Short mmCIF file of C-alpha atoms in Angstrom, two decimals:
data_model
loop_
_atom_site.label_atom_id
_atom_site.label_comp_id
_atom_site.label_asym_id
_atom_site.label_seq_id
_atom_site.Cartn_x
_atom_site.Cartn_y
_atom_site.Cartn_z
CA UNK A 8 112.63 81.68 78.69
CA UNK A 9 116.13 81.32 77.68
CA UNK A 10 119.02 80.50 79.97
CA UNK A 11 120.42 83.98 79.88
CA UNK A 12 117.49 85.68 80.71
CA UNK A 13 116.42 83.36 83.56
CA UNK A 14 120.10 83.51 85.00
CA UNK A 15 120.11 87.61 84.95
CA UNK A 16 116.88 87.82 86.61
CA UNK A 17 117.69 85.12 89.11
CA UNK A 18 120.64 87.57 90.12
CA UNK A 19 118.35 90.56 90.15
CA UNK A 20 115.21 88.67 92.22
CA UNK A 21 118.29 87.78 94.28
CA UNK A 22 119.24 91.16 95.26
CA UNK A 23 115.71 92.30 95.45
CA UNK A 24 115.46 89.95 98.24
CA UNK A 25 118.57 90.78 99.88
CA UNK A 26 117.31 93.96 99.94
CA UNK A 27 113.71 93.12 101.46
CA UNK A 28 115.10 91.17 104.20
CA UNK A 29 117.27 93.89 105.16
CA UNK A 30 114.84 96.33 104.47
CA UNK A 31 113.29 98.71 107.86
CA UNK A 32 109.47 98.83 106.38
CA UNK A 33 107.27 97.93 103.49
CA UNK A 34 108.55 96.11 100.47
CA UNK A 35 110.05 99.07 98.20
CA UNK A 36 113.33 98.34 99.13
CA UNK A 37 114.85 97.13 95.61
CA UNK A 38 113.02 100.27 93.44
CA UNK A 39 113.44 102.48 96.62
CA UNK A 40 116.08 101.84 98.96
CA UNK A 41 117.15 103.68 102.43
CA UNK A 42 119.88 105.06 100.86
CA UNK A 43 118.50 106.25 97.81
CA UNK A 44 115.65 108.08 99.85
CA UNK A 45 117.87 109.54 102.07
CA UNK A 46 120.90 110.85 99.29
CA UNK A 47 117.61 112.78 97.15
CA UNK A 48 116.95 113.99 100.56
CA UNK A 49 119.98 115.38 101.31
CA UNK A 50 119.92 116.93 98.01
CA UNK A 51 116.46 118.75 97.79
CA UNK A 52 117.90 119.96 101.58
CA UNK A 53 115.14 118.16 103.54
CA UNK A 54 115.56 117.37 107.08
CA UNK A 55 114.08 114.74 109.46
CA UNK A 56 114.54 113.56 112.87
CA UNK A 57 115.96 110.18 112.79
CA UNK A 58 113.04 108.43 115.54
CA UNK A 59 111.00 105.40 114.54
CA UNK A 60 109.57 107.40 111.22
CA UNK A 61 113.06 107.43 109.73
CA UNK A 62 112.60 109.08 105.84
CA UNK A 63 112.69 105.53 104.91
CA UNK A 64 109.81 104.16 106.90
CA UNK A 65 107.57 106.89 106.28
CA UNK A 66 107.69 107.06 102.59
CA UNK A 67 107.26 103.86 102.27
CA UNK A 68 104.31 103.63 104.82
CA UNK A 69 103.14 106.56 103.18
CA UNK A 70 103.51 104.52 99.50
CA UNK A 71 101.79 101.57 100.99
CA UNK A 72 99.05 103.82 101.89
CA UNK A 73 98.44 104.73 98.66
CA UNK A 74 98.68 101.50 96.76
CA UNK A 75 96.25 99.75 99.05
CA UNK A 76 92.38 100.24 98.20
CA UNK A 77 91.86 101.55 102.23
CA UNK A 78 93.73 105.04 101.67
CA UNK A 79 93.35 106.11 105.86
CA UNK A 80 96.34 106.86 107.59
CA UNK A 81 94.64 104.39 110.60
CA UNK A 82 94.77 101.50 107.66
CA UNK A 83 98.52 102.21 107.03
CA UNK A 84 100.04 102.58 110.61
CA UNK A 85 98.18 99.39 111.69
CA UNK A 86 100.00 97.71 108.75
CA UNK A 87 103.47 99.58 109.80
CA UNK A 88 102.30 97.90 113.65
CA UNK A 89 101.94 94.71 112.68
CA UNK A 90 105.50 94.39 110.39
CA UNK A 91 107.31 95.54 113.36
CA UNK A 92 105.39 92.97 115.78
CA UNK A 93 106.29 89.99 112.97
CA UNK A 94 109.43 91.21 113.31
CA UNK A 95 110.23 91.87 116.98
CA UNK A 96 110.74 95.07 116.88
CA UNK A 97 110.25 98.47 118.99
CA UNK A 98 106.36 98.83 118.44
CA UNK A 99 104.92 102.20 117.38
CA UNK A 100 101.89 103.55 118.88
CA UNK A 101 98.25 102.56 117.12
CA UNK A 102 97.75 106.66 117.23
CA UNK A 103 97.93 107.92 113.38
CA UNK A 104 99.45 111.31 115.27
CA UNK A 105 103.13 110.37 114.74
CA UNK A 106 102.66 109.82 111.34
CA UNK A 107 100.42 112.07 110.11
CA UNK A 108 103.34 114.27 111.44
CA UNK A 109 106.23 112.58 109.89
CA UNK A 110 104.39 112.06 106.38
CA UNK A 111 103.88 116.40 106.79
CA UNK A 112 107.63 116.64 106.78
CA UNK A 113 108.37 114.53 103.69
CA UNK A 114 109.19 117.35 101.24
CA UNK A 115 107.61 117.61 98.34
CA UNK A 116 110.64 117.94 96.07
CA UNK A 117 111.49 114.34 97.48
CA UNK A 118 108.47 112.52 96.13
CA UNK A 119 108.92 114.50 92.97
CA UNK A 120 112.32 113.76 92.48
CA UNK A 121 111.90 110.07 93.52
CA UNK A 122 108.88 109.87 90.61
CA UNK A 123 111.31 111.39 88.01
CA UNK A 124 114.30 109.26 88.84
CA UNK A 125 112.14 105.56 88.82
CA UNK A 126 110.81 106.77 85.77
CA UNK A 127 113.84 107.23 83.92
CA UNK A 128 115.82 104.49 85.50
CA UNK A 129 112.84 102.26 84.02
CA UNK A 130 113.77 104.02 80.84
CA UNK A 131 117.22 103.54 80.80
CA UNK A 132 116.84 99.55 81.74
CA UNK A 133 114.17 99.27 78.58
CA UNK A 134 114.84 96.20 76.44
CA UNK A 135 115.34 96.98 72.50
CA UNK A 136 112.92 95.11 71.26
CA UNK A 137 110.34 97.09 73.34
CA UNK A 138 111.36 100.46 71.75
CA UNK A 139 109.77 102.14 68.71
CA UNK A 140 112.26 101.63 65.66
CA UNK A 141 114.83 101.88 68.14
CA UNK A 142 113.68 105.32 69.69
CA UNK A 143 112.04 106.35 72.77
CA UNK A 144 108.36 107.35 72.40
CA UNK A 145 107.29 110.30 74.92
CA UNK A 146 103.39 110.36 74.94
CA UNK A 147 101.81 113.46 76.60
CA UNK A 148 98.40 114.01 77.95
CA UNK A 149 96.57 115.88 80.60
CA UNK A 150 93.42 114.97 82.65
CA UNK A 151 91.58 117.21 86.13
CA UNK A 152 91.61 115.61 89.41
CA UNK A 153 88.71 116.58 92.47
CA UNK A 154 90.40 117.70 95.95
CA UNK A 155 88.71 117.87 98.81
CA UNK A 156 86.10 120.85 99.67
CA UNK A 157 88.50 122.47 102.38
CA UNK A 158 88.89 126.43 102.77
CA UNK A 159 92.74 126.06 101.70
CA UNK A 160 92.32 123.84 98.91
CA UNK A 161 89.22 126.26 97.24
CA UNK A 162 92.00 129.24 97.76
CA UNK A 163 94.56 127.11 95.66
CA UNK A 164 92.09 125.30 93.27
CA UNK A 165 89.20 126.93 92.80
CA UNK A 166 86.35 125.18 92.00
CA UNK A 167 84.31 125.38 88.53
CA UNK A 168 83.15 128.76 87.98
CA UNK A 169 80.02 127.80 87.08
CA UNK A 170 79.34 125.86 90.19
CA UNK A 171 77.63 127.34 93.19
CA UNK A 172 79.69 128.65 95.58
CA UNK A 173 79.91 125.63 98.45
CA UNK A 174 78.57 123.16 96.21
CA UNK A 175 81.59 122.29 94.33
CA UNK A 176 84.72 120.68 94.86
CA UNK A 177 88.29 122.24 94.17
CA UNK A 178 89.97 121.20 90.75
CA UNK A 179 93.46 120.53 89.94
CA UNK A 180 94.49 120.39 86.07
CA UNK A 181 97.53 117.76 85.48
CA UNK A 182 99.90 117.17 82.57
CA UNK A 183 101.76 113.78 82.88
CA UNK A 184 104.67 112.87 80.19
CA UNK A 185 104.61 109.01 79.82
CA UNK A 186 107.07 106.63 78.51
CA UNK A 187 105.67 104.58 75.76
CA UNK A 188 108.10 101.84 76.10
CA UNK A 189 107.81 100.86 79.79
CA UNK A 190 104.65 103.42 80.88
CA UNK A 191 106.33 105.07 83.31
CA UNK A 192 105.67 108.80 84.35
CA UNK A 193 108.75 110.80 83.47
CA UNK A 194 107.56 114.30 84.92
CA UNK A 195 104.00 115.72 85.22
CA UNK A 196 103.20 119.50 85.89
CA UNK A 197 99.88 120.39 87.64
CA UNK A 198 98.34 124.04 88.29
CA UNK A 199 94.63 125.33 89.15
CA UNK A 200 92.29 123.93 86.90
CA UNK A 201 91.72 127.32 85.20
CA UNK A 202 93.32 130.52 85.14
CA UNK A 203 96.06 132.46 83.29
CA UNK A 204 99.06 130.06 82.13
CA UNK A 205 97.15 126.77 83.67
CA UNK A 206 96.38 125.40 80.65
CA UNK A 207 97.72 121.68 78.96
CA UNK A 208 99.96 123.46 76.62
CA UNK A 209 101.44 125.90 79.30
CA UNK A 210 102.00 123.33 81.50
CA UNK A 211 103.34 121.26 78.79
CA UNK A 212 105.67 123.73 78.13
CA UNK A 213 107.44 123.24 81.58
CA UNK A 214 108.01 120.03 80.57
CA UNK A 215 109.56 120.55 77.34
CA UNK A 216 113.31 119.81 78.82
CA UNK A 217 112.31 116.42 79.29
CA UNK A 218 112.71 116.38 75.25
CA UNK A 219 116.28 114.82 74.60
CA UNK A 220 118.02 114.19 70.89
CA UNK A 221 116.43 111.16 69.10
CA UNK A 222 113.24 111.19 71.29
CA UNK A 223 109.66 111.24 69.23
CA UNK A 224 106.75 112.99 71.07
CA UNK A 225 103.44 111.57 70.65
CA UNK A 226 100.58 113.57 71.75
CA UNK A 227 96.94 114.34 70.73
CA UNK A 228 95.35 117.31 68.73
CA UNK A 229 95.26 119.74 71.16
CA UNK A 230 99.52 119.58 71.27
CA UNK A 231 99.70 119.78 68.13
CA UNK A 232 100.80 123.62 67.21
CA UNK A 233 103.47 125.26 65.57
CA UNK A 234 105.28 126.25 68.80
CA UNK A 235 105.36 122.56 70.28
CA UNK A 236 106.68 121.24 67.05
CA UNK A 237 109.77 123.96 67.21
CA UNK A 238 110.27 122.89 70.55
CA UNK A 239 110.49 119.33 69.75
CA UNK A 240 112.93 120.08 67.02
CA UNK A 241 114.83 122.60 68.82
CA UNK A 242 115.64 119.76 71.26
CA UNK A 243 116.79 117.39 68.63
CA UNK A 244 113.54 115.23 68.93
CA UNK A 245 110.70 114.04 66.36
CA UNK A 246 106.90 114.84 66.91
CA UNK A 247 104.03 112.52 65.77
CA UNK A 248 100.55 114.81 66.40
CA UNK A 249 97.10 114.33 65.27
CA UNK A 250 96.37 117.95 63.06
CA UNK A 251 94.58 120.43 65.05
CA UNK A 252 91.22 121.11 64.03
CA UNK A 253 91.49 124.58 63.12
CA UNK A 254 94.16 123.69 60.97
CA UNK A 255 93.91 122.13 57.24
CA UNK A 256 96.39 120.11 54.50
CA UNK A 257 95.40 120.46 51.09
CA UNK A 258 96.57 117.14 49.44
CA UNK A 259 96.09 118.44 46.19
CA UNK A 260 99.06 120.34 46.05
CA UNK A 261 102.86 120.06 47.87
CA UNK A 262 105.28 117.51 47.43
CA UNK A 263 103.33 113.99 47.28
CA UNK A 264 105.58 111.12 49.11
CA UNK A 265 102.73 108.33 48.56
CA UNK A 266 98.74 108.42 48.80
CA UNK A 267 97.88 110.43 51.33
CA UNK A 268 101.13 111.28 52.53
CA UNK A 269 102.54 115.12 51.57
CA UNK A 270 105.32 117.32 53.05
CA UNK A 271 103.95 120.93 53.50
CA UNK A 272 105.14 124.12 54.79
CA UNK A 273 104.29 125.16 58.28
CA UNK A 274 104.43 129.22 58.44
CA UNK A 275 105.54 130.75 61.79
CA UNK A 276 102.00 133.22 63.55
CA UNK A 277 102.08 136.23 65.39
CA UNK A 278 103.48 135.71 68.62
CA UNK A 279 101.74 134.58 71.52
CA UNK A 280 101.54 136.49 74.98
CA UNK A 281 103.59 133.92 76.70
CA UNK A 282 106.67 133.90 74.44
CA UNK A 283 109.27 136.37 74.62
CA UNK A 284 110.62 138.68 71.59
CA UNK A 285 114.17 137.34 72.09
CA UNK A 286 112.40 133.64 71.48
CA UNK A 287 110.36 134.61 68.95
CA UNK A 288 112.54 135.97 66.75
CA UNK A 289 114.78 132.85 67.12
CA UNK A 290 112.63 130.58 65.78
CA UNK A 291 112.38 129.97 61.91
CA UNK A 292 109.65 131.58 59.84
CA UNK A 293 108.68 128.51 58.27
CA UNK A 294 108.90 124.03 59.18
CA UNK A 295 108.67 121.61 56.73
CA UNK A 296 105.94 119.56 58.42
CA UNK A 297 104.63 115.75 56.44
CA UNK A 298 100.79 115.37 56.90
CA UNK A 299 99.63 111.29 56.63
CA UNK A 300 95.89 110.83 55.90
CA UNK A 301 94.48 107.52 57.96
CA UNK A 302 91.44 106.30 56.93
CA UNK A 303 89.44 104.34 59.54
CA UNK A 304 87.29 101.71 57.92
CA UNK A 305 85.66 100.10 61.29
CA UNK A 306 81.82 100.08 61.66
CA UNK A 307 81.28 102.47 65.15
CA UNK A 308 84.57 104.56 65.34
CA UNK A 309 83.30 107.79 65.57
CA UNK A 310 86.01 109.18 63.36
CA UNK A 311 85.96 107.60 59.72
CA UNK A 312 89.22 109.99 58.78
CA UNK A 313 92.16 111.89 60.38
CA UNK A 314 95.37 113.52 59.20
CA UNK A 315 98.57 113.02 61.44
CA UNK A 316 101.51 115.33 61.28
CA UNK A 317 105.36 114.01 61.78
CA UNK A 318 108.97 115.73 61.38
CA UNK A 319 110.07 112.58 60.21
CA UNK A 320 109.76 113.72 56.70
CA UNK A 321 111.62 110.41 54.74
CA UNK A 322 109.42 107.51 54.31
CA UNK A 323 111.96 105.00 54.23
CA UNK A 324 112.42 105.59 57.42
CA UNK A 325 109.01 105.96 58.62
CA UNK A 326 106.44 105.12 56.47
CA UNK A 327 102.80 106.17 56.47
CA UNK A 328 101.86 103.00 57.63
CA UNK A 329 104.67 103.36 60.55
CA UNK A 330 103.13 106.45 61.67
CA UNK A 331 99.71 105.89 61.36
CA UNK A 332 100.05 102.52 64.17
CA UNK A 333 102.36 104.69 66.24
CA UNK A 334 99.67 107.54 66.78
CA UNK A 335 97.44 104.65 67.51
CA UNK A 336 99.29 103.68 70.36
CA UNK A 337 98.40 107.29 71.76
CA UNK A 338 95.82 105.45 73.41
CA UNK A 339 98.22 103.97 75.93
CA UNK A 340 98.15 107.57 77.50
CA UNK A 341 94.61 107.09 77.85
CA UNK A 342 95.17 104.16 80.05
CA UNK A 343 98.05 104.76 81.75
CA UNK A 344 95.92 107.73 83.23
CA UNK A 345 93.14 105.65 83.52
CA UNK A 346 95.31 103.12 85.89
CA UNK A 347 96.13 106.13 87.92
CA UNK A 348 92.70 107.63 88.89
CA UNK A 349 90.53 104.30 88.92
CA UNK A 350 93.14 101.58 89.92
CA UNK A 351 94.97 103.84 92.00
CA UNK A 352 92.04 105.98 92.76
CA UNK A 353 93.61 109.17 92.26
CA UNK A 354 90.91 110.70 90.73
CA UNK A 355 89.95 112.05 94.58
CA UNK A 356 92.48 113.01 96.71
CA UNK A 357 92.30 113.20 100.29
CA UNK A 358 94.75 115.90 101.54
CA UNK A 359 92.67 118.41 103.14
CA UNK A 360 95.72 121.51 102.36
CA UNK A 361 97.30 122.13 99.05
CA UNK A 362 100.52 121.44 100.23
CA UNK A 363 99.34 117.54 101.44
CA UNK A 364 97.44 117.27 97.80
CA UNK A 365 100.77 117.75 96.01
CA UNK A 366 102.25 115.31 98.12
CA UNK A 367 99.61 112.85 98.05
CA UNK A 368 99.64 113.46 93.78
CA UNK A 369 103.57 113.33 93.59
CA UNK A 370 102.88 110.01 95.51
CA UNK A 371 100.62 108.15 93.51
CA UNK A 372 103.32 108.92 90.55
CA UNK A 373 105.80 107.37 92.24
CA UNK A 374 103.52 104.45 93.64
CA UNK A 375 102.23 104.04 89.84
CA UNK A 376 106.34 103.64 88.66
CA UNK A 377 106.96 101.47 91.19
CA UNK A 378 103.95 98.75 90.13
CA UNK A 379 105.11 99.73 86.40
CA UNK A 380 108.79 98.47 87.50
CA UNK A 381 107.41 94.93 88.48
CA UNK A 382 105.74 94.81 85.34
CA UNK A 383 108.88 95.34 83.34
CA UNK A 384 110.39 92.31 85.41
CA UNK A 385 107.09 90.31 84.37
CA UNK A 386 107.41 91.26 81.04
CA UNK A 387 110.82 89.78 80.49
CA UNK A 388 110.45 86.98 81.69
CA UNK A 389 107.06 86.14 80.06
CA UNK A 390 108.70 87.48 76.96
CA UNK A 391 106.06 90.27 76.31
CA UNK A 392 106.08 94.08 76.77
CA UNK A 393 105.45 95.93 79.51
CA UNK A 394 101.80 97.19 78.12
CA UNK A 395 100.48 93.99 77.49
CA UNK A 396 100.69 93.07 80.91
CA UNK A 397 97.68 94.27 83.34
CA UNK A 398 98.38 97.22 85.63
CA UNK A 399 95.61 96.04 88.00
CA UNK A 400 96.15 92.43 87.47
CA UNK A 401 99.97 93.22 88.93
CA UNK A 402 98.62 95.83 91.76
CA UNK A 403 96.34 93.32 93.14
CA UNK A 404 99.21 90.61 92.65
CA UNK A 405 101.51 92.75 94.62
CA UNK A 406 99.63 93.29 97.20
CA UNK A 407 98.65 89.41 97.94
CA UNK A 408 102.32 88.55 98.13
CA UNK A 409 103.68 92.12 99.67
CA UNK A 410 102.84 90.95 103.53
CA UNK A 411 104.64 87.73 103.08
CA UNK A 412 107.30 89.59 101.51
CA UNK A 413 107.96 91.44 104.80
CA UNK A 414 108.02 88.28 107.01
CA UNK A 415 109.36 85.67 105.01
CA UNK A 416 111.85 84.02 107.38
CA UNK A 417 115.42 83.27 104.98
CA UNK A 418 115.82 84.47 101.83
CA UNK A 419 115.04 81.49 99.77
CA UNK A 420 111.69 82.08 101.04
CA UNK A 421 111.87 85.46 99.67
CA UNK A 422 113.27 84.44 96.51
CA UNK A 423 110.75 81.60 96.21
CA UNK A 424 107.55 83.97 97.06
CA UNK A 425 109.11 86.89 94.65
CA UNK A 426 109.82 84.37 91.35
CA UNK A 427 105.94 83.41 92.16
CA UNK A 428 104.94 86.95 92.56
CA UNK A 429 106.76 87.91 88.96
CA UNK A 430 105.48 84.74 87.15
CA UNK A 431 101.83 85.60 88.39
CA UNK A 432 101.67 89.10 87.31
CA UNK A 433 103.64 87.97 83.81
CA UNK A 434 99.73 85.41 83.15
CA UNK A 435 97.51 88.34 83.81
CA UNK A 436 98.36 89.73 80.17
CA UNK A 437 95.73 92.57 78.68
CA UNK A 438 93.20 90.94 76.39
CA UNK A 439 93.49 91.56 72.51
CA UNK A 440 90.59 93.40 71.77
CA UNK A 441 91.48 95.37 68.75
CA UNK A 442 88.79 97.76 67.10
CA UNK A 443 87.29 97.72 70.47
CA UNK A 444 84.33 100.03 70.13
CA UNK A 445 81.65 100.79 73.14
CA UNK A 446 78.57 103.33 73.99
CA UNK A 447 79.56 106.05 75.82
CA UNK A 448 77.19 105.50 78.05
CA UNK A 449 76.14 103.87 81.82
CA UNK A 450 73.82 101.16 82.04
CA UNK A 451 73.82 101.09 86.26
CA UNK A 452 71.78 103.63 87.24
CA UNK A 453 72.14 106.10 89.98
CA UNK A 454 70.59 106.30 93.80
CA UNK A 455 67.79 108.27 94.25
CA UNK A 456 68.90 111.07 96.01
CA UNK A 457 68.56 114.18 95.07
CA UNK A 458 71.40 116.67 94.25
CA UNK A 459 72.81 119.32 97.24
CA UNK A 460 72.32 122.58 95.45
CA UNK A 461 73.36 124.39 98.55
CA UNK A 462 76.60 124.17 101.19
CA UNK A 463 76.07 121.76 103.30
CA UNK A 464 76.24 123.65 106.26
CA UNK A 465 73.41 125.84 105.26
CA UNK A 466 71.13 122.47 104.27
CA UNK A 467 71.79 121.16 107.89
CA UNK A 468 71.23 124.28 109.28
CA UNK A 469 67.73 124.50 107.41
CA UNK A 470 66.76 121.04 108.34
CA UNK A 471 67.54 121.99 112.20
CA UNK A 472 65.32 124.38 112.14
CA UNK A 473 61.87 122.33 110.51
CA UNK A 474 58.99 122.20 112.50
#
């Protein structure tokens, strides 16, 4: 590492720990200060009673909840317990009530705001060499999460209607727009997993402010329509989508930039229910659009061809090649979602009421930039990006040194265990596996129980009643 780099993030480790020995609960304090907490709190006009569970200490107990693998509140305030006893302080009560209280006053336009504003602050810090021809790559993808079978949550999220009533569990549908660059979640949208305007691309379309001038959107088929394109351009930004299915290119004919690489004419539809007339009308009747043909030459891809679609319509500054690896990297959507519902196990909640599941969801974002922004530090120091360095491998690092992070005695010590912390989580880099191809299929096989094809309460009350 070069002298430069190891002097600038000796200064910033140095402040981090500054900040952790002055901090009032878990260690969050250098991504997620007191102050910052309480300045978005002032200005989504939250209010809190300033007792033991300051704003501060519950978010951050609430955050530590989350990123541990024991999610119960009884897990979390016995951690909370034991910082303040290392510490000397005023000792809170074993109870969970107090918390479970404070943590149902956290607003939930503070967790939301506080995802949005690590993400982009991630963003903004991004080293050059990690950005895509010098732009920022916004990938886009969507994914359902299971709540908890509660009375409120089936009124919010209904289950599957083809489910029996009882048997199923409530679904949530999310959208989540990722940085490629650092992996970071710069806004998500979520909504009943069915139902009119719940949908990826009406969700999506909440989103599309997130869009700024010189950005490139990178998203799968299923984004990839006329009105998402204007949208992108309208905002000043690029798109690089995989062509829908129900759509075709005809290489044969248009203007031919190399082998399997045409511009084409896009023609504007008849206008969908959600759009207005005054929108309509403002957008052109016709985009010039350039389709890329990638051939995929690898024994057990499932797809041997596909056809990608770009506004970046001059090959010297993009070539087919160029566009072809940067769909590829789609696939980092894939596993930035995968990080968040199997490492971070978000793929179940736990609130028991709606408003405590979009709390719990906004949280998990936040947790996941959080882990994302030691992985940046890791990354440039190790000299790699952010993506090739493990999510998990840097969760389960963080949480090894996080309790001696709370009670190191001077900061040296802090500085000492943090530089360790950062150089560990820099060796556990993702393993090159390219062309990675695998069954989609289980080999462990299931307990034999049988399935509950009835509410619960009605199969208990049926087995009361055997003879």
């Amino acid at each position: 590492m070069a002298d430069a780099t190891r002097g600038a993030l000796t200064c910033q480790v140095a402040h981090a720990c500054r900040q952790l020995q002055q901090a009032d609960g878990l260690p969050f304090a250098d991504y997620l200060p007191a102050r910052a907490i309480d300045a978005t709190l002032r200005r989504v006009g939250g209010s809190f009673r300033q007792r033991l569970y300051t704003p501060a200490v519950t978010l951050w107990t609430f955050l530590a909840q989350l990123l541990d693998p024991d999610h119960s509140c009884r897990a979390a305030v016995a951690r909370l317990l034991a910082w303040l006893a290392a510490r000397g302080r005023a000792l809170c009560s074993p109870r969970t009530g107090a918390y479970c209280k404070a943590r149902a006053r956290l607003p939930e336009a503070l967790l939301a705001h506080l995802t949005r504003d690590t993400g982009q602050q991630q963003l903004d810090a991004t080293e050059a060499g990690w950005l895509w021809k010098g732009r920022v790559v916004k990938v886009v993808d969507g994914t359902s999460i299971s709540l908890p079978d509660t009375p409120a949550n089936q009124r919010a999220y209904p289950q599957h209607p083809q489910q029996k009533p009882g048997v199923g569990f409530p679904l949530l549908r999310l959208v989540v727009l990722f940085s490629l660059a650092v992996g970071t979640v710069l806004d998500a949208a979520f909504a009943p997993y069915q139902g009119k305007g719940t949908g990826e691309l009406s969700l999506f379309r909440t989103l599309w402010d997130q869009l700024r001038r010189g950005d490139v959107l990178l998203a799968d088929r299923y984004y990839c329509t006329f009105w998402e394109v204007c949208a992108a351009l309208a905002r000043g930004a690029d798109a690089v989508l995989r062509l829908h299915g129900r759509r075709a290119v005809n290489f044969r004919v248009g203007r031919r930039l190399g082998p399997g690489d045409k511009l084409v004419w896009w023609q504007k539809r008849r206008r969908p229910e959600w759009m207005t007339k005054a929108d309509y009308e403002e957008l052109p009747d016709e985009i010039r659009v350039r389709a890329v043909r990638v051939r995929v030459r690898k024994r057990g891809f499932r797809v041997d061809e596909l056809v990608v679609i770009t506004t970046m319509l001059d090959p010297g500054a993009a070539s087919a090649a160029d566009i072809a690896e940067l769909y590829r990297a789609r696939w980092q959507a894939e596993l930035n979602l995968r990080s968040l519902k199997t490492t971070l196990q978000m793929d179940v909640l736990r609130g028991q009421s709606p408003g405590m599941v979009r709390k719990e969801l906004w949280g998990h974002l936040l947790v996941y930039n959080l882990v994302r922004g030691l992985m940046a530090q890791a990354a440039r120091a190790s000299g790699l990006q952010p993506r090739q360095v493990s999510f998990k491998g840097a969760l389960q690092t963080f949480n090894a040194f996080g309790p001696l992070l709370q009670v190191a005695r001077s900061e040296a010590e802090a500085l000492r265990l943090w530089l360790v912390m950062i150089w560990a989580i820099g060796q556990h880099e993702v393993g090159d596996r390219p062309d990675r191809y695998e069954p989609r299929k289980v080999k462990r096989r299931p307990k034999q129980y049988g399935r509950l094809n009835e509410p619960r309460a009605q199969a208990k009350k049926r087995l009361a009643t055997r003879t």
